[in-house]
Amino acid sequence: MKFMRLAAVAALSLATLAGVAEAKEWKKVRMGTEGAYPPFNYVDASGKLTGFDVEIGQALCDEMKVECEWVTQEWDGIIPGLVAGKFDTIIASMSITDERRQKISFSEKYYNTPPALAVRKDTDLTGVTPADLKDRVIGAQSSTTHAIYAEQTFVDSDVRLYPTSEDYKLDLESGRVDGVNDDIMVLTEWIDSDKGACCKILGTYKTVPSIHGEGAGIGVRKGDEDLAAMFSKAIKAIRANGKYKEINDKYFKFDVYGD
């Protein structure tokens, strides 16, 4: 009996040591982002990766005292890229949804803004309801919550999906679509620039939690929930110390963190 008890204690000790050995100490974090979703993440004229996601991500790394290394990945492959180990996080305006939680884990949100519909200034559209958009062509970026919302809501419209937001903007500008559905800040940033002079925001939509999720969070692989918790703690810290507001005010006219 005594031998068995000692053996059990030894086995437990080995298991504990193994668990400690497997726990990762995060000194460097590879941050995955799309790099094609302004103003949240994009490559500027000098070739530098920048945007709200990128600056917030860097501020979080500084708060956690870890080194950041940025990796760009096309949106459709961003979750597979994370799972495959190409990077350690996704910070790319990815909404926290139940469907995505089946594949990856998330930090708490770092912002939450509503969806909107942008149209050409010369449009004859006067509303943004499904009835208003019946028989119209509506664009959205594929594999996004906005694409899901458009397909499930505008059932009497011709919904067309595009690999990037830049692609649907070109089609709206040329009149090949009647409107596009995306985050209001993405659309506003474009419309306020010379490139978006053709268009305007026609209206916004109330977020649907089952589709749009709980806001944008930082995605991590299953098993790396400790890293997600580090980011959640750091988000609270930069909200409290003013760093979040400093970055927010550089890009937006109101607090995008949401309720």
Coordinates of C-alpha atoms in Angstrom, one line a residue:
M1 CA 0.0 0.0 0.0
K2 CA 2.8 2.4 1.0
F3 CA 4.6 1.6 -2.3
M4 CA 1.5 2.3 -4.3
R5 CA 0.9 5.5 -2.5
L6 CA 4.5 6.6 -3.1
A7 CA 4.2 5.6 -6.7
A8 CA 1.1 7.6 -7.1
V9 CA 2.7 10.7 -5.6
A10 CA 5.7 10.3 -7.9
A11 CA 3.5 9.9 -10.9
L12 CA 1.6 13.1 -9.9
S13 CA 4.8 15.0 -9.4
L14 CA 6.1 13.9 -12.9
A15 CA 2.8 15.0 -14.4
T16 CA 3.0 18.3 -12.6
L17 CA 6.5 18.9 -13.8
A18 CA 5.5 17.9 -17.4
G19 CA 2.7 20.4 -17.2
V20 CA 5.1 23.1 -16.1
A21 CA 7.5 22.2 -18.9
E22 CA 4.8 22.4 -21.5
A23 CA 3.6 25.9 -20.3
K24 CA 5.0 28.4 -22.8
E25 CA 6.7 31.6 -21.7
W26 CA 5.7 34.2 -24.3
K27 CA 8.6 36.4 -25.1
K28 CA 7.9 36.8 -28.8
V29 CA 4.4 36.7 -30.4
R30 CA 3.9 36.5 -34.2
M31 CA 0.9 38.7 -35.0
G32 CA -1.2 37.7 -38.0
T33 CA -3.2 40.3 -39.9
E34 CA -4.7 40.8 -43.4
G35 CA -3.0 44.1 -44.3
A36 CA -5.8 45.0 -46.7
Y37 CA -8.6 46.4 -44.5
P38 CA -8.1 50.1 -44.0
P39 CA -8.2 51.9 -41.6
F40 CA -7.8 48.8 -39.4
N41 CA -4.9 47.1 -41.1
Y42 CA -3.2 48.0 -44.4
V43 CA 0.1 48.8 -46.1
D44 CA 0.8 52.5 -46.5
A45 CA 2.4 54.2 -49.5
S46 CA 5.9 53.6 -48.0
G47 CA 5.2 49.9 -47.7
K48 CA 4.8 50.0 -43.9
L49 CA 2.1 47.8 -42.3
T50 CA -0.1 50.1 -40.2
G51 CA -3.7 50.8 -39.1
F52 CA -5.7 50.7 -35.9
D53 CA -5.3 46.9 -35.5
V54 CA -1.6 47.1 -35.9
E55 CA -1.1 50.0 -33.5
I56 CA -3.3 48.5 -30.9
G57 CA -1.5 45.2 -31.3
Q58 CA 1.9 46.8 -30.8
A59 CA 0.6 48.7 -27.8
L60 CA -0.6 45.4 -26.3
C61 CA 2.7 43.7 -26.9
D62 CA 4.5 46.7 -25.3
E63 CA 2.2 46.4 -22.3
M64 CA 2.9 42.7 -22.0
K65 CA 6.6 43.3 -22.6
V66 CA 6.8 40.8 -25.4
E67 CA 8.3 41.2 -28.9
C68 CA 5.9 41.5 -31.8
E69 CA 6.5 40.1 -35.2
W70 CA 3.9 40.9 -37.9
V71 CA 2.8 38.5 -40.6
T72 CA 0.4 39.3 -43.4
Q73 CA -2.1 36.7 -44.6
E74 CA -5.0 36.8 -47.0
W75 CA -8.3 36.8 -45.1
D76 CA -9.7 33.5 -46.4
G77 CA -6.6 31.7 -45.1
I78 CA -6.1 33.5 -41.9
I79 CA -7.7 31.0 -39.5
P80 CA -6.0 28.0 -41.3
G81 CA -2.7 29.9 -41.1
L82 CA -3.1 30.4 -37.3
V83 CA -4.0 26.8 -36.8
A84 CA -1.1 25.7 -38.9
G85 CA 1.3 27.7 -36.8
K86 CA 2.3 30.4 -39.3
F87 CA 1.6 33.0 -36.6
D88 CA 0.4 33.0 -33.0
T89 CA -2.5 35.4 -33.1
I90 CA -5.0 37.0 -35.4
I91 CA -5.5 40.7 -34.9
A92 CA -7.4 41.6 -38.0
S93 CA -10.8 43.0 -37.0
M94 CA -12.1 39.5 -36.6
S95 CA -15.5 39.3 -34.9
I96 CA -15.8 36.9 -32.0
T97 CA -18.5 34.4 -33.1
D98 CA -19.6 31.0 -31.9
E99 CA -18.7 29.4 -35.3
R100 CA -15.1 30.7 -35.1
R101 CA -14.9 29.6 -31.4
Q102 CA -15.2 26.1 -32.6
K103 CA -11.8 26.4 -34.4
I104 CA -9.9 29.0 -32.3
S105 CA -10.1 30.9 -29.0
F106 CA -10.3 34.7 -28.4
S107 CA -9.3 37.4 -26.1
E108 CA -12.0 39.8 -24.9
K109 CA -13.0 42.4 -27.5
Y110 CA -10.8 45.4 -28.4
Y111 CA -13.5 47.2 -30.4
N112 CA -17.1 46.9 -31.5
T113 CA -18.6 49.1 -34.3
P114 CA -21.9 48.6 -36.3
P115 CA -22.3 47.5 -39.9
A116 CA -23.4 50.0 -42.6
L117 CA -24.4 50.2 -46.3
A118 CA -22.5 52.4 -48.7
V119 CA -23.9 53.5 -52.1
R120 CA -23.0 55.8 -54.9
K121 CA -24.0 59.4 -54.4
D122 CA -26.2 59.3 -57.5
T123 CA -28.2 56.3 -56.3
D124 CA -32.0 56.2 -56.3
L125 CA -32.0 54.1 -53.2
T126 CA -33.6 55.8 -50.2
G127 CA -33.4 53.0 -47.5
V128 CA -31.4 50.1 -46.4
T129 CA -34.1 47.5 -45.5
P130 CA -34.3 44.2 -47.3
A131 CA -37.4 45.6 -49.1
D132 CA -35.5 48.7 -50.2
L133 CA -32.7 46.5 -51.6
K134 CA -35.0 44.0 -53.4
D135 CA -33.6 43.0 -56.8
R136 CA -30.5 45.2 -56.2
V137 CA -26.8 44.0 -56.3
I138 CA -25.1 44.1 -52.9
G139 CA -21.4 43.5 -52.3
A140 CA -19.5 42.3 -49.3
Q141 CA -16.1 40.7 -48.5
S142 CA -16.3 37.0 -48.4
S143 CA -15.8 34.9 -45.2
T144 CA -16.8 37.9 -43.0
T145 CA -19.7 38.4 -40.7
H146 CA -20.9 41.1 -43.1
A147 CA -21.1 38.6 -45.9
I148 CA -23.1 36.2 -43.7
Y149 CA -25.4 39.1 -42.7
A150 CA -25.9 40.1 -46.4
E151 CA -26.7 36.6 -47.5
Q152 CA -29.1 35.9 -44.7
T153 CA -30.8 39.3 -44.7
F154 CA -30.9 40.5 -48.3
V155 CA -32.6 37.3 -49.6
D156 CA -34.3 39.1 -52.5
S157 CA -31.0 40.8 -53.6
D158 CA -28.1 39.6 -55.7
V159 CA -25.4 39.3 -53.1
R160 CA -21.9 39.2 -54.5
L161 CA -18.8 38.3 -52.5
Y162 CA -15.3 39.7 -53.0
P163 CA -11.9 38.5 -51.7
T164 CA -11.0 41.9 -50.3
S165 CA -12.8 45.2 -49.4
E166 CA -10.8 46.9 -52.2
D167 CA -12.4 44.7 -54.8
Y168 CA -16.0 45.6 -53.8
K169 CA -15.1 49.3 -53.6
L170 CA -14.0 49.2 -57.2
D171 CA -17.3 47.6 -58.3
L172 CA -19.3 50.2 -56.3
E173 CA -17.4 53.0 -57.8
S174 CA -17.9 51.7 -61.3
G175 CA -21.6 51.0 -60.7
R176 CA -21.4 47.2 -61.0
V177 CA -23.0 46.9 -57.6
D178 CA -25.8 49.1 -56.0
G179 CA -24.4 49.0 -52.5
V180 CA -21.8 47.4 -50.2
N181 CA -22.2 46.1 -46.6
D182 CA -19.2 46.4 -44.2
D183 CA -18.1 47.9 -40.9
I184 CA -19.1 51.6 -40.7
M185 CA -15.5 52.7 -39.9
V186 CA -14.1 50.9 -42.9
L187 CA -16.7 52.5 -45.2
T188 CA -16.4 55.9 -43.6
E189 CA -12.6 56.0 -43.9
W190 CA -12.9 55.1 -47.6
I191 CA -15.6 57.7 -48.3
D192 CA -13.7 60.4 -46.5
S193 CA -10.7 59.9 -48.8
D194 CA -10.3 60.9 -52.4
K195 CA -10.8 57.3 -53.5
G196 CA -14.3 57.2 -52.0
A197 CA -15.6 60.6 -53.3
C198 CA -18.1 58.7 -55.5
C199 CA -20.1 57.3 -52.6
K200 CA -21.8 57.9 -49.3
I201 CA -23.2 56.0 -46.2
L202 CA -26.9 55.4 -46.8
G203 CA -27.5 53.9 -43.3
T204 CA -26.4 51.6 -40.5
Y205 CA -27.7 48.3 -39.2
K206 CA -28.2 47.0 -35.7
T207 CA -25.7 44.3 -34.9
V208 CA -27.1 40.8 -34.7
P209 CA -25.0 39.0 -32.0
S210 CA -25.6 35.5 -33.5
I211 CA -24.0 36.8 -36.8
H212 CA -21.8 39.8 -35.9
G213 CA -20.6 38.3 -32.6
E214 CA -19.3 40.2 -29.6
G215 CA -17.0 42.6 -31.2
A216 CA -13.5 42.2 -32.6
G217 CA -11.1 40.0 -30.6
I218 CA -7.6 38.6 -30.8
G219 CA -7.7 35.0 -32.0
V220 CA -5.3 32.4 -30.7
R221 CA -4.9 28.6 -31.3
K222 CA -6.8 26.2 -29.0
G223 CA -4.5 25.5 -26.1
D224 CA -3.1 29.0 -26.1
E225 CA -5.8 30.5 -23.9
D226 CA -3.1 31.8 -21.6
L227 CA -2.0 34.1 -24.4
A228 CA -5.6 35.2 -25.0
A229 CA -5.8 36.0 -21.2
M230 CA -2.6 38.0 -21.4
F231 CA -4.1 40.1 -24.2
S232 CA -7.4 40.6 -22.4
K233 CA -5.5 41.9 -19.4
A234 CA -3.4 44.2 -21.6
I235 CA -6.6 45.5 -23.3
K236 CA -7.9 46.6 -19.9
A237 CA -4.6 48.2 -19.1
I238 CA -4.3 50.3 -22.2
R239 CA -7.9 51.4 -21.8
A240 CA -7.1 52.5 -18.3
N241 CA -3.7 54.3 -19.0
G242 CA -4.9 56.3 -22.0
K243 CA -2.9 54.5 -24.7
Y244 CA -6.1 53.1 -26.3
K245 CA -7.6 56.5 -26.5
E246 CA -4.5 58.0 -28.0
I247 CA -4.6 55.4 -30.8
N248 CA -8.4 55.5 -31.2
D249 CA -8.4 59.3 -31.6
K250 CA -5.7 59.1 -34.3
Y251 CA -8.2 57.1 -36.5
F252 CA -11.7 57.8 -35.3
K253 CA -13.9 60.6 -34.0
F254 CA -15.6 58.5 -31.3
D255 CA -14.6 55.6 -29.0
V256 CA -14.9 52.5 -31.1
Y257 CA -14.6 50.2 -28.1
G258 CA -18.4 50.2 -27.8
D259 CA -20.6 49.3 -24.9

